[in-house]
């Protein structure tokens, strides 16, 4: 499936990590700085011509002005499915750490979660196919290359997938303001999947019921909740902190 990647960092990362799936690159005539020169060099090394174009053409092509003067046509590989996920877990030689996003609909939040997942060493991000955002150009841009490095697995039935992974020894820890414990008292040293709810709504009832544990993030100020991507970062790096002890 052809899609577009926009932004200097996102296109540069795709050229480094998945150049075989890039078919064309366009760069604004006005962009001549060192970083753009390096991007053109990366493209040429991989046999691609970086076409020069005016900003109006790029605005029309990208359907947004938020492209930083750099656009690439990307042949998105087939998405990962449940079987790919099970195979991936079978081959792991480290303690599994997965991220489940239950109905995140904002592409910027998805992109930010993927970027954080990459930084934390998450082996896969799992999300439902329905009522949730996929890897849109906006999500890829915000992910800054993480969309090409972290397997993003969309599943038809999230609860069924959770049950299969439980049989493989994965412990599902959901975040909820109903929880009696918090992330700092939870043991994350076992194979873990962190389950994050949608923006504003939190976890769906069935998803919450199928979590093994529910935890909260202690809040010291006046706000009652965090943006899902920020909360994801807090939880994932608490897992990392515990596993480094």
PDB file of C-alpha atoms in Angstrom:
ATOM      1  CA  UNK A   1       0.000   0.000   0.000  1.00  0.00           C
ATOM      2  CA  UNK A   2       1.423   3.369  -1.044  1.00  0.00           C
ATOM      3  CA  UNK A   3       1.447   6.147   1.518  1.00  0.00           C
ATOM      4  CA  UNK A   4       3.430   9.310   2.186  1.00  0.00           C
ATOM      5  CA  UNK A   5       6.006  10.066   4.847  1.00  0.00           C
ATOM      6  CA  UNK A   6       6.570  13.719   5.658  1.00  0.00           C
ATOM      7  CA  UNK A   7       9.196  15.580   7.661  1.00  0.00           C
ATOM      8  CA  UNK A   8      12.988  15.522   7.601  1.00  0.00           C
ATOM      9  CA  UNK A   9      13.510  13.131  10.513  1.00  0.00           C
ATOM     10  CA  UNK A  10      10.808  10.657   9.438  1.00  0.00           C
ATOM     11  CA  UNK A  11      12.053  10.462   5.829  1.00  0.00           C
ATOM     12  CA  UNK A  12      15.689  10.266   6.918  1.00  0.00           C
ATOM     13  CA  UNK A  13      14.875   7.398   9.291  1.00  0.00           C
ATOM     14  CA  UNK A  14      12.925   5.542   6.594  1.00  0.00           C
ATOM     15  CA  UNK A  15      15.889   5.890   4.206  1.00  0.00           C
ATOM     16  CA  UNK A  16      18.204   4.410   6.827  1.00  0.00           C
ATOM     17  CA  UNK A  17      15.925   1.624   8.046  1.00  0.00           C
ATOM     18  CA  UNK A  18      13.601   0.730   5.180  1.00  0.00           C
ATOM     19  CA  UNK A  19      14.939   2.290   1.963  1.00  0.00           C
ATOM     20  CA  UNK A  20      13.724  -0.595  -0.218  1.00  0.00           C
ATOM     21  CA  UNK A  21      10.158   0.545   0.382  1.00  0.00           C
ATOM     22  CA  UNK A  22      10.734   4.182  -0.620  1.00  0.00           C
ATOM     23  CA  UNK A  23       9.989   4.860  -4.285  1.00  0.00           C
ATOM     24  CA  UNK A  24      10.306   8.657  -4.553  1.00  0.00           C
ATOM     25  CA  UNK A  25      11.552  11.628  -2.560  1.00  0.00           C
ATOM     26  CA  UNK A  26      10.646  15.287  -3.016  1.00  0.00           C
ATOM     27  CA  UNK A  27      12.471  18.207  -1.375  1.00  0.00           C
ATOM     28  CA  UNK A  28      11.503  21.873  -1.438  1.00  0.00           C
ATOM     29  CA  UNK A  29      13.615  24.087  -3.688  1.00  0.00           C
ATOM     30  CA  UNK A  30      14.164  26.458  -0.783  1.00  0.00           C
ATOM     31  CA  UNK A  31      15.646  23.778   1.506  1.00  0.00           C
ATOM     32  CA  UNK A  32      19.436  23.781   1.086  1.00  0.00           C
ATOM     33  CA  UNK A  33      20.800  23.327   4.617  1.00  0.00           C
ATOM     34  CA  UNK A  34      23.302  20.697   5.691  1.00  0.00           C
ATOM     35  CA  UNK A  35      20.690  18.286   6.987  1.00  0.00           C
ATOM     36  CA  UNK A  36      18.860  18.342   3.666  1.00  0.00           C
ATOM     37  CA  UNK A  37      22.157  17.766   1.839  1.00  0.00           C
ATOM     38  CA  UNK A  38      22.758  14.700   4.009  1.00  0.00           C
ATOM     39  CA  UNK A  39      19.252  13.439   3.276  1.00  0.00           C
ATOM     40  CA  UNK A  40      19.854  13.816  -0.467  1.00  0.00           C
ATOM     41  CA  UNK A  41      23.120  11.902  -0.015  1.00  0.00           C
ATOM     42  CA  UNK A  42      21.269   9.061   1.795  1.00  0.00           C
ATOM     43  CA  UNK A  43      18.718   8.921  -1.033  1.00  0.00           C
ATOM     44  CA  UNK A  44      21.384   8.850  -3.751  1.00  0.00           C
ATOM     45  CA  UNK A  45      23.290   6.077  -1.984  1.00  0.00           C
ATOM     46  CA  UNK A  46      20.147   3.991  -2.225  1.00  0.00           C
ATOM     47  CA  UNK A  47      19.600   4.743  -5.902  1.00  0.00           C
ATOM     48  CA  UNK A  48      16.862   7.323  -5.396  1.00  0.00           C
ATOM     49  CA  UNK A  49      16.611  10.744  -7.007  1.00  0.00           C
ATOM     50  CA  UNK A  50      15.582  13.547  -4.661  1.00  0.00           C
ATOM     51  CA  UNK A  51      13.251  15.629  -6.839  1.00  0.00           C
ATOM     52  CA  UNK A  52      13.137  19.355  -6.202  1.00  0.00           C
ATOM     53  CA  UNK A  53       9.674  20.922  -5.958  1.00  0.00           C
ATOM     54  CA  UNK A  54       8.083  24.173  -4.827  1.00  0.00           C
ATOM     55  CA  UNK A  55       6.291  24.378  -1.497  1.00  0.00           C
ATOM     56  CA  UNK A  56       2.834  24.660  -3.086  1.00  0.00           C
ATOM     57  CA  UNK A  57       3.319  21.347  -4.857  1.00  0.00           C
ATOM     58  CA  UNK A  58       4.486  19.717  -1.623  1.00  0.00           C
ATOM     59  CA  UNK A  59       1.504  21.152   0.286  1.00  0.00           C
ATOM     60  CA  UNK A  60      -0.813  19.636  -2.317  1.00  0.00           C
ATOM     61  CA  UNK A  61       1.044  16.327  -2.400  1.00  0.00           C
ATOM     62  CA  UNK A  62       1.209  15.915   1.376  1.00  0.00           C
ATOM     63  CA  UNK A  63      -2.260  17.445   1.946  1.00  0.00           C
ATOM     64  CA  UNK A  64      -0.734  19.421   4.801  1.00  0.00           C
ATOM     65  CA  UNK A  65       1.754  22.226   5.303  1.00  0.00           C
ATOM     66  CA  UNK A  66       3.429  20.360   8.154  1.00  0.00           C
ATOM     67  CA  UNK A  67       5.985  18.563   5.990  1.00  0.00           C
ATOM     68  CA  UNK A  68       9.163  20.624   6.585  1.00  0.00           C
ATOM     69  CA  UNK A  69       9.778  20.666   2.844  1.00  0.00           C
ATOM     70  CA  UNK A  70      10.446  16.912   2.659  1.00  0.00           C
ATOM     71  CA  UNK A  71       8.024  14.247   1.361  1.00  0.00           C
ATOM     72  CA  UNK A  72       8.616  10.614   0.394  1.00  0.00           C
ATOM     73  CA  UNK A  73       6.376   8.038  -1.268  1.00  0.00           C
ATOM     74  CA  UNK A  74       6.469   4.899   0.833  1.00  0.00           C
ATOM     75  CA  UNK A  75       5.302   1.427  -0.147  1.00  0.00           C
ATOM     76  CA  UNK A  76       4.103   0.385   3.264  1.00  0.00           C
ATOM     77  CA  UNK A  77       4.803  -3.317   3.878  1.00  0.00           C
ATOM     78  CA  UNK A  78       1.975  -5.606   4.889  1.00  0.00           C
ATOM     79  CA  UNK A  79       1.030  -4.974   8.486  1.00  0.00           C
ATOM     80  CA  UNK A  80       1.834  -7.489  11.183  1.00  0.00           C
ATOM     81  CA  UNK A  81      -0.938  -9.809  12.311  1.00  0.00           C
ATOM     82  CA  UNK A  82      -1.569 -12.021  15.321  1.00  0.00           C
ATOM     83  CA  UNK A  83       0.445 -14.944  13.884  1.00  0.00           C
ATOM     84  CA  UNK A  84       3.447 -12.669  13.282  1.00  0.00           C
ATOM     85  CA  UNK A  85       3.187 -11.552  16.904  1.00  0.00           C
ATOM     86  CA  UNK A  86       3.209 -15.123  18.215  1.00  0.00           C
ATOM     87  CA  UNK A  87       6.228 -15.952  16.027  1.00  0.00           C
ATOM     88  CA  UNK A  88       8.053 -12.859  17.268  1.00  0.00           C
ATOM     89  CA  UNK A  89       7.507 -13.841  20.898  1.00  0.00           C
ATOM     90  CA  UNK A  90       8.667 -17.402  20.225  1.00  0.00           C
ATOM     91  CA  UNK A  91      12.002 -16.063  18.974  1.00  0.00           C
ATOM     92  CA  UNK A  92      12.685 -13.591  21.793  1.00  0.00           C
ATOM     93  CA  UNK A  93      15.771 -14.134  23.924  1.00  0.00           C
ATOM     94  CA  UNK A  94      14.909 -11.366  26.400  1.00  0.00           C
ATOM     95  CA  UNK A  95      12.007 -10.741  28.799  1.00  0.00           C
ATOM     96  CA  UNK A  96       8.984  -9.668  26.743  1.00  0.00           C
ATOM     97  CA  UNK A  97       7.723  -6.103  27.030  1.00  0.00           C
ATOM     98  CA  UNK A  98       4.652  -5.302  24.943  1.00  0.00           C
ATOM     99  CA  UNK A  99       2.436  -2.230  24.668  1.00  0.00           C
ATOM    100  CA  UNK A 100      -1.304  -2.530  24.082  1.00  0.00           C
ATOM    101  CA  UNK A 101      -3.189   0.583  22.929  1.00  0.00           C
ATOM    102  CA  UNK A 102      -6.907   0.055  23.443  1.00  0.00           C
ATOM    103  CA  UNK A 103      -8.666   2.317  20.959  1.00  0.00           C
ATOM    104  CA  UNK A 104      -6.248   5.235  20.544  1.00  0.00           C
ATOM    105  CA  UNK A 105      -7.735   7.337  17.735  1.00  0.00           C
ATOM    106  CA  UNK A 106      -5.380  10.325  17.499  1.00  0.00           C
ATOM    107  CA  UNK A 107      -2.520   9.706  15.010  1.00  0.00           C
ATOM    108  CA  UNK A 108      -0.256  12.095  16.916  1.00  0.00           C
ATOM    109  CA  UNK A 109      -0.748  10.088  20.102  1.00  0.00           C
ATOM    110  CA  UNK A 110      -0.096   6.831  18.242  1.00  0.00           C
ATOM    111  CA  UNK A 111       3.091   8.245  16.731  1.00  0.00           C
ATOM    112  CA  UNK A 112       4.291   9.489  20.115  1.00  0.00           C
ATOM    113  CA  UNK A 113       3.533   6.105  21.722  1.00  0.00           C
ATOM    114  CA  UNK A 114       5.499   4.297  18.995  1.00  0.00           C
ATOM    115  CA  UNK A 115       8.464   6.623  19.478  1.00  0.00           C
ATOM    116  CA  UNK A 116       8.419   6.014  23.234  1.00  0.00           C
ATOM    117  CA  UNK A 117       7.992   2.260  22.691  1.00  0.00           C
ATOM    118  CA  UNK A 118      11.091   2.217  20.490  1.00  0.00           C
ATOM    119  CA  UNK A 119      13.082   4.120  23.114  1.00  0.00           C
ATOM    120  CA  UNK A 120      11.989   1.675  25.831  1.00  0.00           C
ATOM    121  CA  UNK A 121      12.815  -1.448  23.809  1.00  0.00           C
ATOM    122  CA  UNK A 122       9.212  -2.611  23.414  1.00  0.00           C
ATOM    123  CA  UNK A 123       9.118  -5.647  21.120  1.00  0.00           C
ATOM    124  CA  UNK A 124       5.644  -4.967  19.670  1.00  0.00           C
ATOM    125  CA  UNK A 125       2.736  -2.550  19.927  1.00  0.00           C
ATOM    126  CA  UNK A 126      -0.725  -4.125  19.720  1.00  0.00           C
ATOM    127  CA  UNK A 127      -3.966  -2.330  18.831  1.00  0.00           C
ATOM    128  CA  UNK A 128      -7.458  -3.265  17.626  1.00  0.00           C
ATOM    129  CA  UNK A 129      -8.258  -2.829  13.932  1.00  0.00           C
ATOM    130  CA  UNK A 130     -11.624  -1.200  14.591  1.00  0.00           C
ATOM    131  CA  UNK A 131     -12.233   2.157  16.273  1.00  0.00           C
ATOM    132  CA  UNK A 132      -8.523   2.914  16.445  1.00  0.00           C
ATOM    133  CA  UNK A 133      -6.065   4.801  14.272  1.00  0.00           C
ATOM    134  CA  UNK A 134      -3.591   2.980  12.045  1.00  0.00           C
ATOM    135  CA  UNK A 135      -0.203   4.018  10.684  1.00  0.00           C
ATOM    136  CA  UNK A 136      -1.284   7.172   8.884  1.00  0.00           C
ATOM    137  CA  UNK A 137       1.267   9.616   7.423  1.00  0.00           C
ATOM    138  CA  UNK A 138       0.710  11.842  10.468  1.00  0.00           C
ATOM    139  CA  UNK A 139       1.400   8.958  12.862  1.00  0.00           C
ATOM    140  CA  UNK A 140       4.551   7.989  10.949  1.00  0.00           C
ATOM    141  CA  UNK A 141       5.828  11.555  11.034  1.00  0.00           C
ATOM    142  CA  UNK A 142       5.362  11.910  14.798  1.00  0.00           C
ATOM    143  CA  UNK A 143       6.905   8.457  15.339  1.00  0.00           C
ATOM    144  CA  UNK A 144      10.139   9.810  13.788  1.00  0.00           C
ATOM    145  CA  UNK A 145      11.169   6.444  12.371  1.00  0.00           C
ATOM    146  CA  UNK A 146       9.759   4.203  15.110  1.00  0.00           C
ATOM    147  CA  UNK A 147       6.951   3.089  12.793  1.00  0.00           C
ATOM    148  CA  UNK A 148       9.631   1.313  10.762  1.00  0.00           C
ATOM    149  CA  UNK A 149      11.431  -0.245  13.754  1.00  0.00           C
ATOM    150  CA  UNK A 150       8.688  -1.342  16.175  1.00  0.00           C
ATOM    151  CA  UNK A 151       6.214  -3.985  14.920  1.00  0.00           C
ATOM    152  CA  UNK A 152       2.709  -2.495  15.006  1.00  0.00           C
ATOM    153  CA  UNK A 153       0.177  -5.318  15.212  1.00  0.00           C
ATOM    154  CA  UNK A 154      -3.494  -4.612  14.559  1.00  0.00           C
ATOM    155  CA  UNK A 155      -5.789  -7.436  15.654  1.00  0.00           C
ATOM    156  CA  UNK A 156      -9.436  -8.207  14.970  1.00  0.00           C
ATOM    157  CA  UNK A 157     -10.259  -9.255  18.533  1.00  0.00           C
ATOM    158  CA  UNK A 158      -8.077  -7.679  21.219  1.00  0.00           C
ATOM    159  CA  UNK A 159      -9.425  -9.774  24.103  1.00  0.00           C
ATOM    160  CA  UNK A 160      -8.838 -13.019  22.188  1.00  0.00           C
ATOM    161  CA  UNK A 161      -5.270 -11.943  21.469  1.00  0.00           C
ATOM    162  CA  UNK A 162      -4.730 -11.127  25.145  1.00  0.00           C
ATOM    163  CA  UNK A 163      -5.940 -14.602  26.121  1.00  0.00           C
ATOM    164  CA  UNK A 164      -3.543 -16.265  23.662  1.00  0.00           C
ATOM    165  CA  UNK A 165      -0.615 -14.225  24.967  1.00  0.00           C
ATOM    166  CA  UNK A 166      -1.530 -15.048  28.561  1.00  0.00           C
ATOM    167  CA  UNK A 167      -1.038 -18.717  27.699  1.00  0.00           C
ATOM    168  CA  UNK A 168       2.490 -17.789  26.613  1.00  0.00           C
ATOM    169  CA  UNK A 169       3.190 -16.322  30.046  1.00  0.00           C
ATOM    170  CA  UNK A 170       2.534 -12.633  29.348  1.00  0.00           C
ATOM    171  CA  UNK A 171       1.136 -10.686  32.318  1.00  0.00           C
ATOM    172  CA  UNK A 172      -1.253  -7.876  31.338  1.00  0.00           C
ATOM    173  CA  UNK A 173      -1.035  -4.706  33.443  1.00  0.00           C
ATOM    174  CA  UNK A 174      -3.771  -2.195  32.681  1.00  0.00           C
ATOM    175  CA  UNK A 175      -3.793   1.458  33.684  1.00  0.00           C
ATOM    176  CA  UNK A 176      -6.961   2.684  35.385  1.00  0.00           C
ATOM    177  CA  UNK A 177      -8.031   5.300  37.912  1.00  0.00           C
ATOM    178  CA  UNK A 178     -10.013   2.476  39.571  1.00  0.00           C
ATOM    179  CA  UNK A 179      -6.806   0.688  40.553  1.00  0.00           C
ATOM    180  CA  UNK A 180      -5.836   0.287  44.202  1.00  0.00           C
ATOM    181  CA  UNK A 181      -2.106  -0.151  43.441  1.00  0.00           C
ATOM    182  CA  UNK A 182       0.241   2.070  41.463  1.00  0.00           C
ATOM    183  CA  UNK A 183       3.029   1.503  38.941  1.00  0.00           C
ATOM    184  CA  UNK A 184       5.737   1.922  41.579  1.00  0.00           C
ATOM    185  CA  UNK A 185       4.506  -1.011  43.675  1.00  0.00           C
ATOM    186  CA  UNK A 186       3.815  -3.326  40.717  1.00  0.00           C
ATOM    187  CA  UNK A 187       6.397  -5.978  39.783  1.00  0.00           C
ATOM    188  CA  UNK A 188       7.360  -5.519  36.128  1.00  0.00           C
ATOM    189  CA  UNK A 189      10.247  -7.970  36.029  1.00  0.00           C
ATOM    190  CA  UNK A 190       8.091 -10.747  34.570  1.00  0.00           C
ATOM    191  CA  UNK A 191       6.959 -10.900  30.891  1.00  0.00           C
ATOM    192  CA  UNK A 192       4.694  -7.856  30.703  1.00  0.00           C
ATOM    193  CA  UNK A 193       2.199  -6.117  28.458  1.00  0.00           C
ATOM    194  CA  UNK A 194       1.300  -2.564  29.476  1.00  0.00           C
ATOM    195  CA  UNK A 195      -2.311  -1.807  28.493  1.00  0.00           C
ATOM    196  CA  UNK A 196      -3.208   1.840  27.871  1.00  0.00           C
ATOM    197  CA  UNK A 197      -6.731   3.149  27.297  1.00  0.00           C
ATOM    198  CA  UNK A 198      -8.053   5.580  24.715  1.00  0.00           C
ATOM    199  CA  UNK A 199      -7.897   9.348  25.027  1.00  0.00           C
ATOM    200  CA  UNK A 200     -10.457  10.456  27.599  1.00  0.00           C
ATOM    201  CA  UNK A 201     -12.334   7.141  27.829  1.00  0.00           C
ATOM    202  CA  UNK A 202      -9.653   4.889  29.251  1.00  0.00           C
ATOM    203  CA  UNK A 203      -9.819   1.122  28.886  1.00  0.00           C
ATOM    204  CA  UNK A 204     -12.929  -0.511  27.475  1.00  0.00           C
ATOM    205  CA  UNK A 205     -14.802  -2.689  29.964  1.00  0.00           C
ATOM    206  CA  UNK A 206     -13.887  -6.064  28.414  1.00  0.00           C
ATOM    207  CA  UNK A 207     -10.248  -5.084  28.010  1.00  0.00           C
ATOM    208  CA  UNK A 208     -10.075  -3.966  31.622  1.00  0.00           C
ATOM    209  CA  UNK A 209     -11.715  -7.181  32.822  1.00  0.00           C
ATOM    210  CA  UNK A 210      -9.113  -9.269  30.996  1.00  0.00           C
ATOM    211  CA  UNK A 211      -6.134  -7.500  32.540  1.00  0.00           C
ATOM    212  CA  UNK A 212      -4.326  -9.453  35.251  1.00  0.00           C
ATOM    213  CA  UNK A 213      -3.676  -6.324  37.303  1.00  0.00           C
ATOM    214  CA  UNK A 214      -4.743  -2.692  37.244  1.00  0.00           C
ATOM    215  CA  UNK A 215      -2.419   0.109  38.293  1.00  0.00           C
ATOM    216  CA  UNK A 216      -2.529   3.875  38.413  1.00  0.00           C
ATOM    217  CA  UNK A 217       0.030   6.640  38.033  1.00  0.00           C
ATOM    218  CA  UNK A 218       0.230   8.714  41.255  1.00  0.00           C
ATOM    219  CA  UNK A 219      -0.749  12.331  40.558  1.00  0.00           C
ATOM    220  CA  UNK A 220       0.533  15.085  42.847  1.00  0.00           C
ATOM    221  CA  UNK A 221      -1.059  18.075  41.124  1.00  0.00           C
ATOM    222  CA  UNK A 222      -4.559  19.225  40.244  1.00  0.00           C
ATOM    223  CA  UNK A 223      -4.962  17.419  36.893  1.00  0.00           C
ATOM    224  CA  UNK A 224      -6.656  14.034  37.096  1.00  0.00           C
ATOM    225  CA  UNK A 225      -5.023  12.325  34.123  1.00  0.00           C
ATOM    226  CA  UNK A 226      -2.175  12.453  31.614  1.00  0.00           C
ATOM    227  CA  UNK A 227      -2.141  12.374  27.829  1.00  0.00           C
ATOM    228  CA  UNK A 228      -1.963   8.712  26.729  1.00  0.00           C
ATOM    229  CA  UNK A 229       1.482   9.097  25.150  1.00  0.00           C
ATOM    230  CA  UNK A 230       2.888  10.755  28.290  1.00  0.00           C
ATOM    231  CA  UNK A 231       1.326   8.089  30.522  1.00  0.00           C
ATOM    232  CA  UNK A 232       2.790   5.410  28.233  1.00  0.00           C
ATOM    233  CA  UNK A 233       6.258   6.863  28.706  1.00  0.00           C
ATOM    234  CA  UNK A 234       5.882   6.975  32.492  1.00  0.00           C
ATOM    235  CA  UNK A 235       4.792   3.319  32.629  1.00  0.00           C
ATOM    236  CA  UNK A 236       7.323   1.924  30.163  1.00  0.00           C
ATOM    237  CA  UNK A 237      10.283   3.597  31.788  1.00  0.00           C
ATOM    238  CA  UNK A 238       9.216   2.385  35.224  1.00  0.00           C
ATOM    239  CA  UNK A 239       9.427  -1.126  33.716  1.00  0.00           C
ATOM    240  CA  UNK A 240      12.930  -0.332  32.428  1.00  0.00           C
ATOM    241  CA  UNK A 241      13.979   1.101  35.794  1.00  0.00           C
ATOM    242  CA  UNK A 242      12.864  -2.029  37.644  1.00  0.00           C
ATOM    243  CA  UNK A 243      14.517  -4.385  35.182  1.00  0.00           C
ATOM    244  CA  UNK A 244      17.848  -2.576  35.512  1.00  0.00           C
ATOM    245  CA  UNK A 245      17.931  -3.023  39.310  1.00  0.00           C
TER     246      UNK A 245
END
